[in-house]
Structure formats: C-alpha cells, structure tokens
XYZ file of N, CA and C in Angstrom:
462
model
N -40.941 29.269 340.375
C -41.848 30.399 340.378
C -42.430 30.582 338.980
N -43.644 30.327 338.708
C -44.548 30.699 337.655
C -44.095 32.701 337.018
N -43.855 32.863 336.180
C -43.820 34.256 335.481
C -44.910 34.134 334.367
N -45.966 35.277 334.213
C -46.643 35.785 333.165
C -45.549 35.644 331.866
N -46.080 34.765 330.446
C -45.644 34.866 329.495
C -44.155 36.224 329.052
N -45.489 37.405 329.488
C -44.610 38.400 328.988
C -42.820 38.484 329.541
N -43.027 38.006 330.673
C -41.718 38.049 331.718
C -41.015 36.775 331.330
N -40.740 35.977 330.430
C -40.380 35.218 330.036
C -39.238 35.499 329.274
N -37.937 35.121 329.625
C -36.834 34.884 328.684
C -36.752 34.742 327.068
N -36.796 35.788 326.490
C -37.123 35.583 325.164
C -36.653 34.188 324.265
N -35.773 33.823 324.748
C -34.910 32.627 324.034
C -36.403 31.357 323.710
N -37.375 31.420 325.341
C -38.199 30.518 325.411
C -39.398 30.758 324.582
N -39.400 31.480 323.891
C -40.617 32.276 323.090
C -39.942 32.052 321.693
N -39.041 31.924 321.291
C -37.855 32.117 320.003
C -38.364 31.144 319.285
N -38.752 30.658 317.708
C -38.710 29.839 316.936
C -37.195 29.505 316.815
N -36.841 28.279 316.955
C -35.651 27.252 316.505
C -35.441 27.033 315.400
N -36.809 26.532 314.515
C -36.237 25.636 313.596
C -35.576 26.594 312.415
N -34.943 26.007 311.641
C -34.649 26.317 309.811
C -35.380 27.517 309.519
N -37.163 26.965 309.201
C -37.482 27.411 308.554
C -37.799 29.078 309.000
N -38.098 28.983 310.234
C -38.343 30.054 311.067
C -37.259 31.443 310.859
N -36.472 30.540 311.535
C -35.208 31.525 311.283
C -35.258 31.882 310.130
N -34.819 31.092 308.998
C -35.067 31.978 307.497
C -36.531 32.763 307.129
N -37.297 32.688 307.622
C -38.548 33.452 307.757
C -38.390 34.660 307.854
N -37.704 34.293 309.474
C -37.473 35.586 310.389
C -36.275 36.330 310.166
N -35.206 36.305 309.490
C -33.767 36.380 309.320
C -33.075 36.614 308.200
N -33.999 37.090 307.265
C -33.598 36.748 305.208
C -32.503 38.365 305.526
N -31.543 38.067 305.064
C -30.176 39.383 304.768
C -30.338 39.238 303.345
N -30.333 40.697 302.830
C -30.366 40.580 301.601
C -28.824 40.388 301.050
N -28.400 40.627 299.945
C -26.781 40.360 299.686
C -25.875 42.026 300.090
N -26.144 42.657 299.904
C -26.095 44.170 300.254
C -26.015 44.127 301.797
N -26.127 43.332 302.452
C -25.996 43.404 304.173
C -27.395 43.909 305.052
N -28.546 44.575 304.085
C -29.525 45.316 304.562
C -30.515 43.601 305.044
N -31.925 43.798 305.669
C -32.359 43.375 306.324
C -33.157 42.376 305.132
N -33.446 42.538 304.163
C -33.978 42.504 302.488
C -35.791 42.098 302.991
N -36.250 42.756 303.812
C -37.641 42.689 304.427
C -38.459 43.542 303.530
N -39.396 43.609 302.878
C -39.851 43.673 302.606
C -41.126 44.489 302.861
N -41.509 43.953 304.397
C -42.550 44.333 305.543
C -42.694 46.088 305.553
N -43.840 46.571 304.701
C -43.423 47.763 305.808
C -42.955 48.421 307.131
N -42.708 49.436 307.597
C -42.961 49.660 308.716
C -43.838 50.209 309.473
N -44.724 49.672 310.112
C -45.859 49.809 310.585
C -46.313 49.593 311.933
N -47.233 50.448 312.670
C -47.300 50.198 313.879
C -48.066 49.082 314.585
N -48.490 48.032 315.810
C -49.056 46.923 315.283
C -50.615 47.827 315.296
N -51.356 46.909 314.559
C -52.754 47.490 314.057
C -54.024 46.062 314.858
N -54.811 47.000 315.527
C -56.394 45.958 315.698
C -56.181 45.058 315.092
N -56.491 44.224 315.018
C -57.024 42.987 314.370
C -58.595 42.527 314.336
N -59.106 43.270 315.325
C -61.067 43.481 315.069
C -61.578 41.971 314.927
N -60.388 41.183 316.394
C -61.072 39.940 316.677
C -60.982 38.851 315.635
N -60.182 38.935 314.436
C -60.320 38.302 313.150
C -59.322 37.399 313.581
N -58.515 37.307 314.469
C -57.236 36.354 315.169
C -57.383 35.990 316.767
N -57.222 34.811 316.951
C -57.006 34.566 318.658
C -55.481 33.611 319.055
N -55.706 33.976 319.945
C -54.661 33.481 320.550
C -55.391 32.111 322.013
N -54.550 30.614 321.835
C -55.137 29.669 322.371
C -54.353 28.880 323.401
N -54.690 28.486 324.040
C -53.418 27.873 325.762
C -54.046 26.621 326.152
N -53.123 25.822 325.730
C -53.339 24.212 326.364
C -52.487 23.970 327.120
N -52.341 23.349 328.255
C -51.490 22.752 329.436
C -51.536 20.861 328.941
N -50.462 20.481 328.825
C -50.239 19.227 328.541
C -49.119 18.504 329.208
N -49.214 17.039 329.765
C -48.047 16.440 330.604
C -47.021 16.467 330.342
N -46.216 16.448 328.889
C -44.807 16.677 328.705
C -44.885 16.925 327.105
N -43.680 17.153 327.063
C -43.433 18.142 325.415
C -43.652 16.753 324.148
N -43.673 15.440 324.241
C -44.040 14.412 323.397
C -45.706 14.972 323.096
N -46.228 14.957 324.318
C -47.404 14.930 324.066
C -47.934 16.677 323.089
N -47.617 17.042 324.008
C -47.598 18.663 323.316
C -46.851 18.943 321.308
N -45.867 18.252 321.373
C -45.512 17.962 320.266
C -46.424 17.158 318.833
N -46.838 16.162 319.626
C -47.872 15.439 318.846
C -49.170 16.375 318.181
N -49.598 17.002 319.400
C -50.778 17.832 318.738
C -50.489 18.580 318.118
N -49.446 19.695 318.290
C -48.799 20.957 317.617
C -49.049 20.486 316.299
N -48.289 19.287 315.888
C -48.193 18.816 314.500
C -49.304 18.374 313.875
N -50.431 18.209 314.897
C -51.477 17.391 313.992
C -52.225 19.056 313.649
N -52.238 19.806 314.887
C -53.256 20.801 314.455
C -52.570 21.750 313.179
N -51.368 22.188 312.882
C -50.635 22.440 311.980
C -50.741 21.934 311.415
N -51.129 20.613 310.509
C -51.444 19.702 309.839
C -52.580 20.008 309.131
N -53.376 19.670 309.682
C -54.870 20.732 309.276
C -54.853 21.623 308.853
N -53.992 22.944 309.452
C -54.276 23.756 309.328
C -55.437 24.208 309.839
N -55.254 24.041 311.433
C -56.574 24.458 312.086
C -55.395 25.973 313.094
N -54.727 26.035 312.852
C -53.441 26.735 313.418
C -52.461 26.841 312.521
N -51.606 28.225 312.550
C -50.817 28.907 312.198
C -49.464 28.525 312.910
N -49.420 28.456 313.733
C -48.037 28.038 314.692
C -48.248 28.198 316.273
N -47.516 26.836 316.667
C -47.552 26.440 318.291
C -46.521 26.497 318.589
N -46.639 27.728 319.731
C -45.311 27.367 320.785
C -45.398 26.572 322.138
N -44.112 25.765 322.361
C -43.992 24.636 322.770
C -43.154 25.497 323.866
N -43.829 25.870 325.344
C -42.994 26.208 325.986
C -43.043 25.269 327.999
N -42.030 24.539 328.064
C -41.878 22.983 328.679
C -41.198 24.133 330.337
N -41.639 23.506 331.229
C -41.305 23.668 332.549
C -42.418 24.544 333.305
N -42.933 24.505 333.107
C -44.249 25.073 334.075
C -44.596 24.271 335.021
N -45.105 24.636 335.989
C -45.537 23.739 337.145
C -46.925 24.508 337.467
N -47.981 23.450 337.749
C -49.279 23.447 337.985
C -49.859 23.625 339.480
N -50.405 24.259 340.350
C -50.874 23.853 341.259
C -52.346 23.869 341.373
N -53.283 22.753 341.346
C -54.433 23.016 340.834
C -55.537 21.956 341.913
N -57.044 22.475 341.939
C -57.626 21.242 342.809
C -58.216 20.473 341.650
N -58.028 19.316 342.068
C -58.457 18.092 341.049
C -58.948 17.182 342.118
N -60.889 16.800 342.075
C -61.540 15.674 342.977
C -60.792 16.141 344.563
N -61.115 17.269 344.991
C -61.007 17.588 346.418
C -59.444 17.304 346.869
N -58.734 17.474 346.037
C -57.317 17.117 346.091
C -56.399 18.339 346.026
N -55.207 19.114 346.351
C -54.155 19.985 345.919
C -53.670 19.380 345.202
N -53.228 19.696 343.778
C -52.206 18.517 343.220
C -51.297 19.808 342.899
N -49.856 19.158 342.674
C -48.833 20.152 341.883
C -47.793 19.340 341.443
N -48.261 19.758 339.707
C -47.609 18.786 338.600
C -46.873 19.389 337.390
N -45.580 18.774 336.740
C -44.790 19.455 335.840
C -45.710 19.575 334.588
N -45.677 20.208 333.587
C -46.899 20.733 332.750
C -45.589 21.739 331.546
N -46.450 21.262 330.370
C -45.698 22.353 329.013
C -47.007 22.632 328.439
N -46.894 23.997 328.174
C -47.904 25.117 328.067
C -47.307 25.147 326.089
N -48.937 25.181 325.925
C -48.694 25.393 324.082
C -49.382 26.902 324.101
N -48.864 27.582 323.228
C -49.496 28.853 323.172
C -49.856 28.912 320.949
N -51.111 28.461 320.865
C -51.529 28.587 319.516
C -52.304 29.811 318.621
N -51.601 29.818 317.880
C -52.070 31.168 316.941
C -53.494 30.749 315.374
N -54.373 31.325 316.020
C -55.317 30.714 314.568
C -56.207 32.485 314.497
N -57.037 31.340 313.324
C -58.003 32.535 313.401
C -59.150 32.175 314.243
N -60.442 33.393 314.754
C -61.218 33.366 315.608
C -61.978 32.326 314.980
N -62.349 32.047 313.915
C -63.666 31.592 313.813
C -63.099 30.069 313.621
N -61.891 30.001 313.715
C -61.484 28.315 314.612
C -61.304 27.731 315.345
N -61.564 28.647 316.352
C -61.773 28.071 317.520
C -62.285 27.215 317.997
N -63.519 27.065 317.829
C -64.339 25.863 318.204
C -63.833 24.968 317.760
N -63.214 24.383 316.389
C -62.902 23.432 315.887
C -61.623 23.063 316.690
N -60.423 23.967 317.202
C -59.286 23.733 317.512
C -59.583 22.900 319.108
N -60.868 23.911 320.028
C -60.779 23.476 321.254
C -61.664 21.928 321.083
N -62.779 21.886 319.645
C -62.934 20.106 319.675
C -62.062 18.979 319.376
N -61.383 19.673 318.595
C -59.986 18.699 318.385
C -59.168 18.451 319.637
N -58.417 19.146 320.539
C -57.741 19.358 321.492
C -58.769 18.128 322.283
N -60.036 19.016 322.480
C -61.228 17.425 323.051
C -60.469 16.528 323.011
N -61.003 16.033 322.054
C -60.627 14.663 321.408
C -59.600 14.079 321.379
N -58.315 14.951 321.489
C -57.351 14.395 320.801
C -56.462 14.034 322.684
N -57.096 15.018 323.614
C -55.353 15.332 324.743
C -55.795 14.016 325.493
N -54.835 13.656 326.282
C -54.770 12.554 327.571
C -55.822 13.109 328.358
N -55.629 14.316 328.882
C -56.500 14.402 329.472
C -58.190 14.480 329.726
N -58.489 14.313 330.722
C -60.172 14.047 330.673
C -60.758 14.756 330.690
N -59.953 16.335 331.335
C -60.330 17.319 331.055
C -59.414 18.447 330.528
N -59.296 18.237 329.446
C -58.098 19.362 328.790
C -58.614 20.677 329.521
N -57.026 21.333 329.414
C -57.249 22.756 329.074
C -57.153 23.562 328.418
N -57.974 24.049 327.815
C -58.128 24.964 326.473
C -58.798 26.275 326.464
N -57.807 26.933 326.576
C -58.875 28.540 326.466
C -58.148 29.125 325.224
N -58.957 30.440 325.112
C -58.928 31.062 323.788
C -58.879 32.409 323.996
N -58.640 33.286 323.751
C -58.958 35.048 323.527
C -58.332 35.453 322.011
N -59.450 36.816 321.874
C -58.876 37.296 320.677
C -57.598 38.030 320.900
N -56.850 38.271 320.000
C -56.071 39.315 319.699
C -56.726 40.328 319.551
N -56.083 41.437 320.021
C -56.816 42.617 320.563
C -55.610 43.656 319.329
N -54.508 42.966 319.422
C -53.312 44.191 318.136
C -51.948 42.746 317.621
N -51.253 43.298 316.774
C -50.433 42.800 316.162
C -49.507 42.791 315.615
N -48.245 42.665 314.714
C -47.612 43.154 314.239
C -48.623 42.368 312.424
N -48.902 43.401 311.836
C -49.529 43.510 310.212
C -49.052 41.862 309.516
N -47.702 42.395 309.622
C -47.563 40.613 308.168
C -47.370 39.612 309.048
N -47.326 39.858 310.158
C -47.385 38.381 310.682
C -48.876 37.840 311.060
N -49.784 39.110 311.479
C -51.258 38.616 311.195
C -51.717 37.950 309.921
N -50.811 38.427 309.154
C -51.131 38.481 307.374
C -50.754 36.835 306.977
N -49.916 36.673 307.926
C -49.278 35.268 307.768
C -50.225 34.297 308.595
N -50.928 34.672 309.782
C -52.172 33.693 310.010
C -52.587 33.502 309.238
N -53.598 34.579 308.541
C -54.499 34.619 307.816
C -54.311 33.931 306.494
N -53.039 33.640 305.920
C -53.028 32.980 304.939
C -52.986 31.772 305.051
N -52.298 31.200 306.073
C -51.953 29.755 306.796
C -53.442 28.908 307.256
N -54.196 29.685 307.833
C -55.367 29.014 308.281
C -56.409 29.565 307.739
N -57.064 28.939 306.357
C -58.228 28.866 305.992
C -59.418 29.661 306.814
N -60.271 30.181 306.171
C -61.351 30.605 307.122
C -62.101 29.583 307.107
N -63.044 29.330 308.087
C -64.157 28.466 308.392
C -65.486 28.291 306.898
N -65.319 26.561 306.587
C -66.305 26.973 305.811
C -67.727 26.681 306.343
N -68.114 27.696 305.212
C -69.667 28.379 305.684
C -70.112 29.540 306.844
C-alpha cells in the first residue's frame, strides 16, 4: 500500500550517515543540546526553495544521481527512499513496477537545471521529475540550502 510521504515511518525519512547525525545531534559538554539555532517558528520561504521527486528503478541508480547532483551542487540533499511500487499506463499498457523515490532539496531558480540534468542523466526515456516550491520551513535548515546551492548565475 502506497502512504503519502507525510505517513511515512520516520526512520525512512532519517539521515544515516556520520555526517548528518553530527549535524543533527552536536551535545554540548554540559549535556545541553549546544544548538545554536534559535527558536523559531517555521517561516515562508517566498518560493526562494523547492522541493523535487524523481522515481527511479532501484537505489544504485538513485544513488548515482543523488551524488552527482550533490556534486554540483545543483542540490542541497537527496533522500533516498527504496520500496515504492508504481502502477502506471505506459504505451496502452497497466504496468506495476518496484521504484525508489528521491525527494531533492534545492533552490527554485534550479530547477530547470536539476530537471535537465535528471534529463540527461536517468535510464529512463521518460524520467520523472517534478518540482514545487516550499511554501514554509524550519529557518537554518532553509539557511543551510541556501548556502549549499549557489544561486543561478545571471
């Protein structure tokens, strides 16, 4: 059974690696949280961030791009989330196929570049790539796009 993102097991949404965790996780020596972040409620973002969804055949493949578009720096961070199942018409056909869903964080005005890359880059003949803005946020982690991915030049 397909669930909306939101209904998703947090574990499957969770950054793994190292660095994340220490990102996400710094204790100061005092036992307190040693964050820094104000506390703040999340705030607009006035379209200056989107949020991006590719469907890809298995997590190699999904993996590969994550890293190239992170690479660039055409993206802030991809989540890699594996077991989805597709049911879709393809050439007058029902098909229903296993599928890992990337969910990418950039800014708006990279979009175009992210969904020509994705072009170019997926197995498929016809990727899928959509985009929407962020509509709110939590502040330093927008703050942390925004530093990660360059704005568009010109």
């Amino acid at each position: 059974m397909l669930r909306p993102l939101a209904l998703l097991p947090s574990c499957i949404l969770r950054r793994t690696t190292a660095s994340a965790s220490a990102r996400r996780n710094t204790m100061a020596t005092d036992g307190s949280s040693g964050s820094t972040a104000p506390t703040t409620t999340p705030t607009a973002t006035g379209n200056e961030y989107s949020v991006a969804f590719v469907t890809t055949p298995d997590s190699a493949v999904a993996t590969k791009l994550a890293r190239q578009l992170v690479e660039r720096k055409l993206v802030a961070c991809v989540n890699i989330i594996p077991g989805l199942t597709s049911i879709y018409s393809w050439e007058d056909k029902i098909n229903e196929d296993p599928e890992v869903l990337m969910m990418l964080k950039t800014r708006t005005d990279r979009v175009e570049e992210v969904i020509r890359f994705v072009r170019e880059s997926h197995p498929y003949s016809v990727a899928e790539v959509i985009a929407m803005p962020m509509a709110a946020g939590n502040p330093p982690y927008l703050d942390w796009i925004g530093k990660t991915v360059p704005k568009r030049d010109g």
